Structures are given as structure tokens and as C-alpha cells.
Short mmCIF file of C-alpha atoms in Angstrom, two decimals:
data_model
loop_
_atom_site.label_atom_id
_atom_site.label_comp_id
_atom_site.label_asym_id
_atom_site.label_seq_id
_atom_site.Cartn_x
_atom_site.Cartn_y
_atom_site.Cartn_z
CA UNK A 65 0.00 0.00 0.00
CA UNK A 66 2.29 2.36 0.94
CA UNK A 67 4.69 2.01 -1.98
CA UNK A 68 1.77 3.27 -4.18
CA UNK A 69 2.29 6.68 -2.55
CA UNK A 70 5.93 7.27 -3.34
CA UNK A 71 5.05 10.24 -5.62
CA UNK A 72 3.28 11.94 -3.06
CA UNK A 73 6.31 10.76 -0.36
CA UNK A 74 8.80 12.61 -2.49
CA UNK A 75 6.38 15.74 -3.07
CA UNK A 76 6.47 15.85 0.48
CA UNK A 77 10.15 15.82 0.98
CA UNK A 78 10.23 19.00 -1.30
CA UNK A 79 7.76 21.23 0.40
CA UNK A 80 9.70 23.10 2.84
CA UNK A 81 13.37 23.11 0.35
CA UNK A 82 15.18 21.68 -2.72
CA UNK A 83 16.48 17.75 -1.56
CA UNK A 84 18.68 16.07 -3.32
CA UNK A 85 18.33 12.14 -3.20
CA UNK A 86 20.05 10.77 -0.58
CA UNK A 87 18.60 14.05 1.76
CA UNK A 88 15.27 12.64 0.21
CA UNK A 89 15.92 8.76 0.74
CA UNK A 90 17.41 9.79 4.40
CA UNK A 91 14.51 11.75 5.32
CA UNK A 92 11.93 8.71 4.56
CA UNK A 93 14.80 6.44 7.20
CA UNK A 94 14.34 9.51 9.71
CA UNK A 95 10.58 10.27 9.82
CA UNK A 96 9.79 6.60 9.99
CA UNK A 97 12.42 5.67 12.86
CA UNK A 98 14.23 2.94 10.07
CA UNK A 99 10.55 1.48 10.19
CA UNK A 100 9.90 1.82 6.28
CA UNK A 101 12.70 1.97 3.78
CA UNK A 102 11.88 3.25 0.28
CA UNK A 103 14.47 1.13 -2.20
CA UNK A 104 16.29 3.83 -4.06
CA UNK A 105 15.59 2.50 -7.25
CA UNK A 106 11.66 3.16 -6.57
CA UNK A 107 12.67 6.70 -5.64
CA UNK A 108 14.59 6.99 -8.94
CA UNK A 109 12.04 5.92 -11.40
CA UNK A 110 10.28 8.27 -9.19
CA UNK A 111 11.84 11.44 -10.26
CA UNK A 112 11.97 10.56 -13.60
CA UNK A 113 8.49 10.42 -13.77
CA UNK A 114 7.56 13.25 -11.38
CA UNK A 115 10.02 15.64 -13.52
CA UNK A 116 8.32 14.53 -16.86
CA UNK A 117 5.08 15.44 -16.00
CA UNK A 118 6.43 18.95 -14.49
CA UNK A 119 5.70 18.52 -11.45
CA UNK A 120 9.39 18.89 -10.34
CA UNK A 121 12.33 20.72 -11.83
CA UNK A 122 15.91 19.13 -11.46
CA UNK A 123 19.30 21.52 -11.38
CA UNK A 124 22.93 20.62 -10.04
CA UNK A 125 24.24 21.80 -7.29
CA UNK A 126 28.08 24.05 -7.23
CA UNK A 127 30.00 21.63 -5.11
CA UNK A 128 33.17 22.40 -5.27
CA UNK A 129 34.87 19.27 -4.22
CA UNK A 130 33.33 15.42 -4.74
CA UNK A 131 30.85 15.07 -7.57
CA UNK A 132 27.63 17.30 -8.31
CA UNK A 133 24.56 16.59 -6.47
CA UNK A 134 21.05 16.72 -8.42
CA UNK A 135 19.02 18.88 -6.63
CA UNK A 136 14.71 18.39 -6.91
CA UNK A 137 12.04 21.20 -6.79
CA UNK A 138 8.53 21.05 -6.63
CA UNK A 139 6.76 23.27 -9.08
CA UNK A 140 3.44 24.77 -8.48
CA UNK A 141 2.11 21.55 -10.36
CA UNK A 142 3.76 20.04 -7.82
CA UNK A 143 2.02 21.38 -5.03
CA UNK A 144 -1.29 20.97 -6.21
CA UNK A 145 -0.70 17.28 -7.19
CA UNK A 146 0.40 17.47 -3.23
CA UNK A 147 -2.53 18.92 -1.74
CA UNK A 148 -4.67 16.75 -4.22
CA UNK A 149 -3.21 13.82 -2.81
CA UNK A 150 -3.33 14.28 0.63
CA UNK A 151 -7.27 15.30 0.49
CA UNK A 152 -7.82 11.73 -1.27
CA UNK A 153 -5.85 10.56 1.42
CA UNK A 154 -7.15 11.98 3.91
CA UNK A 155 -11.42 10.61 2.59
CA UNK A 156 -9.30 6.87 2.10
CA UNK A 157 -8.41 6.91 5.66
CA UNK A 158 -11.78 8.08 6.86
CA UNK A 159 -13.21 5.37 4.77
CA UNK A 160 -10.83 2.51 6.05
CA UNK A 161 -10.91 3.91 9.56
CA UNK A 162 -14.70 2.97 9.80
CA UNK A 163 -14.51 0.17 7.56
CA UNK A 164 -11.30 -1.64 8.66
CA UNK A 165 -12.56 -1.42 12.44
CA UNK A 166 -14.71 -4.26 14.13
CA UNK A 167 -17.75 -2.33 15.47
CA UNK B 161 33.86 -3.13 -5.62
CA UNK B 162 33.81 0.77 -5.43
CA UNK B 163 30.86 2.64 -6.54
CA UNK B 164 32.30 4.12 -9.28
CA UNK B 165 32.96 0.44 -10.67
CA UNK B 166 30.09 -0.89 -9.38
CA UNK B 167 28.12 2.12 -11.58
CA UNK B 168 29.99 1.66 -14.41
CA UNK B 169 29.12 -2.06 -14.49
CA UNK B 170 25.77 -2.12 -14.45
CA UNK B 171 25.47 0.34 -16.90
CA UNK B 172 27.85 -0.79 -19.36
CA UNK B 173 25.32 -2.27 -21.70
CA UNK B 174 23.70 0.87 -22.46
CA UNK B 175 24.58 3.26 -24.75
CA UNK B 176 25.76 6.24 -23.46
CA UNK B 177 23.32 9.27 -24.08
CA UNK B 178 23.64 12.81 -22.09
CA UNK B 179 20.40 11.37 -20.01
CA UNK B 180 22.35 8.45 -18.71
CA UNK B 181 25.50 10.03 -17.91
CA UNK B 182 23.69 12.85 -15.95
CA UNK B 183 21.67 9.51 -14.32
CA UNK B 184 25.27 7.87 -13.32
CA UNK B 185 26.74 10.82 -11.85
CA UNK B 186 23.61 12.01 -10.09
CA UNK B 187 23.77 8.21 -8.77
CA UNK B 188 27.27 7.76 -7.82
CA UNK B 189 27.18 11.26 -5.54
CA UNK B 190 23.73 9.87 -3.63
CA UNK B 191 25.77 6.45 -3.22
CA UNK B 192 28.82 8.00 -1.66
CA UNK B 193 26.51 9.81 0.75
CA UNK B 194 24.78 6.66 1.62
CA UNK B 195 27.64 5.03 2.24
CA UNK B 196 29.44 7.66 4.24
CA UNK B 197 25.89 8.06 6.76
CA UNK B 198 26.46 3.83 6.79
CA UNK B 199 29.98 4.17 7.98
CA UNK B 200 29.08 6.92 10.41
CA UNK B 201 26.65 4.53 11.41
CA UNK B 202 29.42 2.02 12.40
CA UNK B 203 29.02 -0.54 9.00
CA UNK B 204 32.21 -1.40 7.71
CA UNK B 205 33.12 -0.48 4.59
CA UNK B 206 33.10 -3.55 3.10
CA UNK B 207 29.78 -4.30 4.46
CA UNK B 208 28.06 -0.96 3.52
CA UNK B 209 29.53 -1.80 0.16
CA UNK B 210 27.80 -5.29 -0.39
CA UNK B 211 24.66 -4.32 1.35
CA UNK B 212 24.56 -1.06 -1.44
CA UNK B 213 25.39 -3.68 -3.94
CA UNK B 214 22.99 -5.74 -3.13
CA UNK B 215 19.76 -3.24 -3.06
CA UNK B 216 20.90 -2.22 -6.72
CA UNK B 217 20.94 -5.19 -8.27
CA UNK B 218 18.02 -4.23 -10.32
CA UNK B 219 19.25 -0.80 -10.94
CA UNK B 220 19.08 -1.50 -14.59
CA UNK B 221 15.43 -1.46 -14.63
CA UNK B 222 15.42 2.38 -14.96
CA UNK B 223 18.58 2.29 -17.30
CA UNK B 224 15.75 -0.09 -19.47
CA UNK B 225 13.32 2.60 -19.03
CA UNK B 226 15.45 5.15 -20.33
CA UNK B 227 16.63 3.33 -23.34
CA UNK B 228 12.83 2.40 -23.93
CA UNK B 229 12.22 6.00 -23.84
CA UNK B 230 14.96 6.87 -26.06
CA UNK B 231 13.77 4.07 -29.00
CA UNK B 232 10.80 5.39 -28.55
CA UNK B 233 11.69 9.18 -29.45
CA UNK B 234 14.38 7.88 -32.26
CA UNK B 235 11.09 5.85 -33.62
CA UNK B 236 8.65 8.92 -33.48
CA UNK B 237 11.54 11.52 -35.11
CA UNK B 238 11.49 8.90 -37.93
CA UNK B 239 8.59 8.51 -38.56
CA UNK B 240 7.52 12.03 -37.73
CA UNK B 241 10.65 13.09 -40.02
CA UNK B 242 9.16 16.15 -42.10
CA UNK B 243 6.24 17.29 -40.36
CA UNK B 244 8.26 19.33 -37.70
CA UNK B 245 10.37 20.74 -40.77
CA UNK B 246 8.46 21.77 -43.52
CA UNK B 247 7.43 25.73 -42.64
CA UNK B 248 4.05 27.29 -43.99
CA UNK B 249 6.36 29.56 -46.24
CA UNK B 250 8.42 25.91 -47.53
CA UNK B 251 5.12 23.97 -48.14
CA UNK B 252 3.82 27.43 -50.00
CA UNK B 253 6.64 27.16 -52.71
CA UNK B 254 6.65 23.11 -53.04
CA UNK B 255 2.86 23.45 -53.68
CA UNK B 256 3.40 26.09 -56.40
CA UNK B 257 6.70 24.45 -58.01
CA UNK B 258 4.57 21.15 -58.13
CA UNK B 259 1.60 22.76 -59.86
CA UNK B 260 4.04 24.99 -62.08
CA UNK B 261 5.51 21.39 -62.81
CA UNK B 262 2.05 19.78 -63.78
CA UNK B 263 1.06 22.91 -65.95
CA UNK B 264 4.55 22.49 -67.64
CA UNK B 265 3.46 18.11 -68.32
CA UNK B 266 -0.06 19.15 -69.46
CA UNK B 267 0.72 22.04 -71.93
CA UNK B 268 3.33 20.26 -73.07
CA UNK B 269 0.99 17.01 -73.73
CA UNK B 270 -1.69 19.57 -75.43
CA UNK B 271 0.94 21.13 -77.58
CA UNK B 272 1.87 17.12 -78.94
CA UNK B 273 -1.80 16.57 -78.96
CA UNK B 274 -2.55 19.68 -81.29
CA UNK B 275 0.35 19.56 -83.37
CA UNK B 276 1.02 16.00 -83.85
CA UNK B 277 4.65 15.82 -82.74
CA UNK B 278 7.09 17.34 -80.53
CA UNK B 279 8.10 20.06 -82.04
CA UNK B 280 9.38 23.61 -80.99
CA UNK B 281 5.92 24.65 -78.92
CA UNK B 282 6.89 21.49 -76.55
CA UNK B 283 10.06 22.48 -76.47
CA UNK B 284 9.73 25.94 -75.24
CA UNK B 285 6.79 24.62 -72.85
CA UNK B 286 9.19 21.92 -71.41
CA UNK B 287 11.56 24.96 -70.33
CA UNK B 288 8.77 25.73 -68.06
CA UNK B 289 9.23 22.48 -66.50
CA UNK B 290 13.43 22.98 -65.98
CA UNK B 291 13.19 25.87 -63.52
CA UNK B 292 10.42 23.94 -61.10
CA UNK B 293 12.29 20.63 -61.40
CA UNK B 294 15.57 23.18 -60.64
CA UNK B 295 13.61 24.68 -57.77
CA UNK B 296 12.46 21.12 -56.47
CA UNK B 297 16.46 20.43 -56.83
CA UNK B 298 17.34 23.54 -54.20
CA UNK B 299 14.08 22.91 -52.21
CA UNK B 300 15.13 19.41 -51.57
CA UNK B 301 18.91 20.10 -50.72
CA UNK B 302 17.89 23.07 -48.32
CA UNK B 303 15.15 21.18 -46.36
CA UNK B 304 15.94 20.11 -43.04
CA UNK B 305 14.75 17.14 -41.91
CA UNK B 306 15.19 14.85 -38.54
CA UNK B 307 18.47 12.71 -40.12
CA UNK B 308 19.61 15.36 -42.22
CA UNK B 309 21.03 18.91 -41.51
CA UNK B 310 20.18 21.49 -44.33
CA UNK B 311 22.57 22.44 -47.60
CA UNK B 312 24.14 25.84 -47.15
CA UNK B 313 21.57 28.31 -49.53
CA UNK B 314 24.52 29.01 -51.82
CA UNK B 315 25.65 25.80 -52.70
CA UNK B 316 22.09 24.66 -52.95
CA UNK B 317 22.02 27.65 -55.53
CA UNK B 318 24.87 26.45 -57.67
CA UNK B 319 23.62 22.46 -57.85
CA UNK B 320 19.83 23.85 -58.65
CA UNK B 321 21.52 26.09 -61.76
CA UNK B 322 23.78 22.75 -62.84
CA UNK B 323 20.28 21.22 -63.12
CA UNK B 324 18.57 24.15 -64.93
CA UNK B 325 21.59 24.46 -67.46
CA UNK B 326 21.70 20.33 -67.76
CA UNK B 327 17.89 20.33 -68.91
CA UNK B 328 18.10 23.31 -70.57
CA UNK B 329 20.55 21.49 -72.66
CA UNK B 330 18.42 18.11 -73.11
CA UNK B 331 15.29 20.05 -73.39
CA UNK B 332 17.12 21.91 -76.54
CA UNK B 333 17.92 18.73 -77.98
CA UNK B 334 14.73 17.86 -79.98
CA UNK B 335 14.21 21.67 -81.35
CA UNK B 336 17.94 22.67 -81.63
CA UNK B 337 19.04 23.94 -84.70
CA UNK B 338 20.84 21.18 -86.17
CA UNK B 339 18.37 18.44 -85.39
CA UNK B 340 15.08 19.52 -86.17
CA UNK B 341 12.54 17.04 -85.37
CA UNK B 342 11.12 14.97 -87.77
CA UNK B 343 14.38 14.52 -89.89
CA UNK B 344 16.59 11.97 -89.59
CA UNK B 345 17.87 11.77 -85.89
CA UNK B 346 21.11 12.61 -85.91
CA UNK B 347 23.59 12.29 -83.17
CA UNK B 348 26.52 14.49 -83.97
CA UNK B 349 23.73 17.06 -84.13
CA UNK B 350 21.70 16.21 -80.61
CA UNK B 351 25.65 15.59 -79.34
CA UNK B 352 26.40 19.35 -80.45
CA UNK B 353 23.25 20.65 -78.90
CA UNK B 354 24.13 18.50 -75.33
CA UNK B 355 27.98 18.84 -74.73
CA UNK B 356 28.16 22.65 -74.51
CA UNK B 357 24.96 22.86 -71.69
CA UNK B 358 25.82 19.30 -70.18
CA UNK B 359 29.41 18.77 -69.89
CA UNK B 360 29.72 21.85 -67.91
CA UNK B 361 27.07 21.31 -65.82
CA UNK B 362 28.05 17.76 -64.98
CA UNK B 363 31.04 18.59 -64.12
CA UNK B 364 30.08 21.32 -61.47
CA UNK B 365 27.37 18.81 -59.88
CA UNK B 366 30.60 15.92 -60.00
CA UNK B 367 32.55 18.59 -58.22
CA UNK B 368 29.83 19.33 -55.50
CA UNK B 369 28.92 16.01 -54.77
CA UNK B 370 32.69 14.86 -54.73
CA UNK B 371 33.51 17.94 -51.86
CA UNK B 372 30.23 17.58 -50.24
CA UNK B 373 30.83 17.90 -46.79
CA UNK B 374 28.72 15.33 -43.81
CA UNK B 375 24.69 16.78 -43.49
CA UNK B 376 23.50 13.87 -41.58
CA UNK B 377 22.48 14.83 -38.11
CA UNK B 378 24.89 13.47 -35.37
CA UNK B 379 22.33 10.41 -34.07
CA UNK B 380 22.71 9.36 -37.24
CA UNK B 381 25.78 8.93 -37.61
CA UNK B 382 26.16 6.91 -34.39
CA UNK B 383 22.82 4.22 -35.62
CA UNK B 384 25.64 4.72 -38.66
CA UNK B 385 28.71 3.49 -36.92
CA UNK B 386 27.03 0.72 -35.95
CA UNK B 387 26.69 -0.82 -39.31
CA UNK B 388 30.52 0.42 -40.09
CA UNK B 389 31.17 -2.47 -38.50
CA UNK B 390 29.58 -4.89 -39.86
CA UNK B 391 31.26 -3.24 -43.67
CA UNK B 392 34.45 -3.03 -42.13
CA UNK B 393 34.12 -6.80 -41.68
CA UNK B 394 33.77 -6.86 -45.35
CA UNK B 395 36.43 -4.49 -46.02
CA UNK B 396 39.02 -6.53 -44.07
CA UNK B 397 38.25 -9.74 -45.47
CA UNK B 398 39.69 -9.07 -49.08
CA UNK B 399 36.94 -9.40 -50.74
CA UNK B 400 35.95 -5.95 -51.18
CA UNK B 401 39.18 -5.69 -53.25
CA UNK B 402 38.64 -8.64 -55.51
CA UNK B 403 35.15 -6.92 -55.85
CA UNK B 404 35.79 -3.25 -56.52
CA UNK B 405 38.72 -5.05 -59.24
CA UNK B 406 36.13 -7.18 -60.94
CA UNK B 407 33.60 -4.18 -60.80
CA UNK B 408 36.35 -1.85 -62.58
CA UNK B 409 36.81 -4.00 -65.10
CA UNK B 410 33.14 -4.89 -65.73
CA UNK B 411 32.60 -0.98 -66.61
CA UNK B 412 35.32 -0.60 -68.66
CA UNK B 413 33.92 -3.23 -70.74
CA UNK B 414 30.13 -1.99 -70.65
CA UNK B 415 32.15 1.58 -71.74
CA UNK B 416 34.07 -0.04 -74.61
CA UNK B 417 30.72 -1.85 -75.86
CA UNK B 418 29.03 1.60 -75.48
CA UNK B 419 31.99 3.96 -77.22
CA UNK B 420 32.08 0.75 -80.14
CA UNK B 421 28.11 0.41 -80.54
CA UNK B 422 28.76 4.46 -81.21
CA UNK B 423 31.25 3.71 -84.00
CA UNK B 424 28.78 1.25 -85.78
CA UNK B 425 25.92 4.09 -84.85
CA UNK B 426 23.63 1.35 -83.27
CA UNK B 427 23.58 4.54 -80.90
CA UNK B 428 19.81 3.35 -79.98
CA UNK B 429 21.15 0.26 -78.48
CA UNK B 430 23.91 1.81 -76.86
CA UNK B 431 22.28 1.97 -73.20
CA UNK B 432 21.78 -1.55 -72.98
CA UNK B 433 25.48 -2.35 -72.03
CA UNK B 434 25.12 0.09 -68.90
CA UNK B 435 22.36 -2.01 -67.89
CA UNK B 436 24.10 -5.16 -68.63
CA UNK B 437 26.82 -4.16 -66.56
CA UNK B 438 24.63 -2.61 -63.43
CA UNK B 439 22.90 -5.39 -63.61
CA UNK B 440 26.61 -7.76 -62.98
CA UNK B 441 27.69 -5.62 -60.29
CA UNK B 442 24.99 -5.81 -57.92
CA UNK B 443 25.11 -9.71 -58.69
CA UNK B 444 28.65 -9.73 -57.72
CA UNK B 445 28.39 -7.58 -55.11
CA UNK B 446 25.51 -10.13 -53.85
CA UNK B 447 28.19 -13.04 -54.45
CA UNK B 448 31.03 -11.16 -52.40
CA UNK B 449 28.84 -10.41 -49.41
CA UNK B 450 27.56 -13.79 -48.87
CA UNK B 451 31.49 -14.58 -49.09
#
């Protein structure tokens, strides 16, 4: 269940500032206490997709020493995908919460 | 393994576009990272390593849907090859040069049809036809298209003349003034009319093609180098030399049967060696590649 929500996962990450992946990988690890681990993989395909529907923007960062990091950032698309998501969320779990429960 | 190896591995099968070098780099920095917070995290090395390993060992699935993508666009741009090229102001002048071109074909069929033969009316009429089909010519070389980069204007200008002056020539053949139509054909006459108009002109177009510089587009030429291969194969083998030796000397002979059917002016017949020898090479050429 929860790997369908990946998209929104990574929309997420983006709200508050530009992530690049590992911040956005690292922050999944964080939030969850090591409970849920997104593979990396399904984060990359994420991007890709994410960025070809503009509803993020990639750029590199200036490091000066190591290699480049890709930096994501959600677009105004973005957003609204966000906020749509989280209002179907929210009715699903409203739903399951009566319907999941004994009584 | 290091990342940088391990990367380079799994990729190695795919071909490398800008897409999937920006996708390795933008991979190997998020690695080192990851492995870095692992060793912070009091993994060793080694183990971080195999355990990194280990999660990407179907990292290749999003190389596959890049390359996917990629055949995909290659297959579209093919198929899709003029439509993004051809202006409004382009498609205005190919419409006119092609009805210019059919007005030139049916006067020139009413003129035979009226008169009875070809005679000096077509003849004029068909000059109507060599400056579209000259037009067509610089058209053609100046159009860009997906695999091919456009002619410069000027040396578009220079081949498109060479073609007006070559028909101008053939066009004059049947109403110049040594060969009238009508009386006896004869060649030193039609010969006269051609060599001043044609010789010239085939020599400039022998001289552009022969300098032309490369106009296919730059993914072309790597789907090209591909097949290089496979001809240098064929080069290497020694039989392109026993071919390109028989092939010499099966147009010298089709030229000495042509120049010799001249001398006994069977000049109507004199094609067919060309044809005969055309016809040899590609079943050579057909014998050498099986080889």
C-alpha cells in the first residue's frame, strides 16, 4: 500500500526546500524511525516520472569538491498534485478507519 | 567493488546518451553519501559496500526505461521526419513548383496533342518544367529534416543552376538547330546541342557532390557506426578488393561496348550495355557479401 504513494512521499520531501536524493531517501529512514525503507531504485524511477510530467524541476548543485549533487524542486504543479493527494488521502483513511474497524 | 565500478558495471550495456551520464553521476554522488551516513553509522566499509550492492541489483530497470524511452523518441523523429520541418512559407513554394511542374506536363501534352509531334511549342513549354524541377532540386537540398542537416543556400544555388543548365541542354535537344525534329535523328547534331549545356554542368554537380561535406544529423551517424562495422568486416576480409577489381573492369567493358556500338551508330542500343553491366555488379556484389 504504501509504496503506491511514493510520488506523493517525495512531493512531500520538497515542500519546505530543494532535496537532493540521498537528503530525500534519508529523510523517509528519519521520519519513519528505520521502520519503512523506500528502495532507491523506486525513488529513482520516481523522479523521472515526477520531472516529466512537471511537477518537479531538477538543477545541479556548485559543489566544489566530490561530484555534483542533483538537486529536486517542486513546481506549483507540484504542489497541487500534493494537496490533491493528501485530500484523497485523507477521505481513504476516513473510509478505512470505519470500515477496517470491528464495530 | 567501489561505486564508481560498481556504476559503471551495471550500466555498461547501455549506450551512453547525455540522459544516462547525468543519471550515473547524479547516482554515484547519492551512493557515496549513503555510504558515508552507513559508515558513520558504524558498517564497515566492506559491508556498507555489499549491502549497497545488493539493493541495486536491479538498478538496470530504470537504465531499461530510459533506453525504452529513447527508442521510442528515435522511432517517433522517424517517422515524424518532415512534419516538424516543412514551414508554412516551404510547403507554399513546393505546392506552387509542383503545380508549375504539372502545368509544364499538361501544356506540353496539349501542344503534342494539337500539333502532332514534338516540335518547338513542346520544347519551349518543357523549359517551363526545368526551372520547377531546378527549384524542387534547391528545395530538396535546403530542407531540413530529422536525419539530415540542411545544404548551405549558396551551394544549394549552384547544384539547382547545374540542373537548370543540364535540362536546358536536353530540353534543346529535340528543337535545336541542327536536329530539327522529324528529320533523320542525328547524333553528332543532338551531341552538339548536349555537350556545350551538359558537360559543364556535370562537371560542377561531380565537383559538389565529390567535396560535399557530412549533413546527416549526429544520431545518425552513431545508428551509422554501428553498421561500419559490420562493412568493415567486409572491407578486411579481401573481398571488397577482388570486388571493386572485378567491378572496374566490368565498366570498362560496358564503356568499350558503349563507345564501339557508337562507332557502328547502333547509338539506340547503346544503353543496354550500362544495364548489362549494373545489372553484374549488384550480382557480384551479392556473391562477395555472402562470401
Amino acid at each position: 500500500m504504501l509504496r503506491g504513494h511514493t510520488d506523493t512521499i517525495v512531493l512531500a520531501s520538497l515542500l519546505d526546500r530543494d532535496r537532493y536524493g540521498f537528503e530525500i531517501y534519508n529523510r523517509v529512514l528519519q521520519k519513519t524511525n528505520h521502520l519503512y525503507e523506500l528502495k532507491e531504485t523506486t525513488l529513482y524511477s520516481s523522479y523521472k516520472r515526477l520531472e516529466k510530467e512537471g511537477y518537479i524541476e531538477s538543477y545541479w548543485g556548485d559543489e566544489t569538491q566530490g561530484g555534483r549533487r542533483k538537486y529536486y524542486h517542486i513546481t506549483e504543479r507540484g504542489r497541487e498534485l500534493y494537496r490533491q493527494k493528501l485530500e484523497d488521502y485523507e477521505f481513504t483513511k476516513k473510509i478505512l478507519e470505519r470500515l477496517f474497524m470491528e464495530v | 567493488m567501489e561505486l564508481k565500478e560498481f556504476i559503471d558495471k551495471a550500466f555498461e550495456k547501455y549506450e551512453e546518451s547525455p540522459e544516462l551520464i547525468d543519471f550515473k553521476e547524479e547516482l554515484l554522488t547519492n551512493l557515496q553519501d549513503r555510504l558515508k551516513s552507513l559508515e558513520a553509522n558504524g558498517i564497515k566499509r566492506t559491508d556498507a559496500l555489499r549491502q549497497i550492492q545488493i539493493e541495486f541489483a536491479d538498478i538496470n530497470k530504470i537504465a531499461d526505461e530510459m533506453s525504452l524511452e529513447k527508442k521510442k523518441e528515435v522511432f517517433e523523429m522517424r517517422y515524424m521526419s518532415l512534419r516538424n520541418f516543412v514551414t508554412k512559407t516551404r510547403a507554399a513554394i513546393y505546392t506552387i513548383l509542383g503545380v508549375l511542374t504539372v502545368f509544364a506536363i499538361i501544356i506540353s501534352c496539349f501542344s503534342y496533342l494539337f500539333l502532332g509531334k514534338v516540335d518547338a511549342v513542346t520544347g519551349v513549354m518543357m523549359l517551363f518544367l526545368a526551372v520547377p524541377l531546378a527549384g524542387f532540386v534547391y528545395m530538396g537540398l535546403t530542407q531540413e529534416t530529422a536525419t539530415r542537416n540542411p545544404m548551405r543556400p549558396m551551394r544549394a544555388a549552384i547544384y539547382a543552376v547545374a540542373v537548370f543548365v543540364f535540362l536546358f541542354g536536353v530540353i534543346l535537344v529535340p528543337i535545336g538547330p541542327m536536329s530539327t525534329f522529324g528529320e533523320a535523328k542525328s547524333l553528332e547534331g543532338a551531341l552538339a546541342v548536349l555537350i556545350p549545356f551538359a558537360l559543364p554542368s556535370l562537371g560542377v554537380i561531380t565537383f559538389l557532390v565529390i567535396t560535399e561535406p557530412e549533413h546527416r544529423k549526429a544520431w545518425v551517424l552513431k545508428e551509422a557506426e554501428k553498421q561500419n562495422e559490420w562493412a568493415k568486416n567486409f572491407e578486411t576480409s579481401g573481398n571488397a578488393q577482388t570486388f571493386g577489381i572485378m567491378t572496374a573492369a566490368l565498366w570498362i567493358l560496358a564503356i568499350g561496348a558503349f563507345i564501339l556500338l557508337l562507332i557502328m551508330k547502333l547509338w539506340v542500343f547503346s544503353w543496354i550495355p550500362f544495364v548489362v553491366a549494373l545489372a553484374l555488379m549488384m550480382v557480384l556484389l551479392a556473391y562477395y557479401m555472402k562470401k
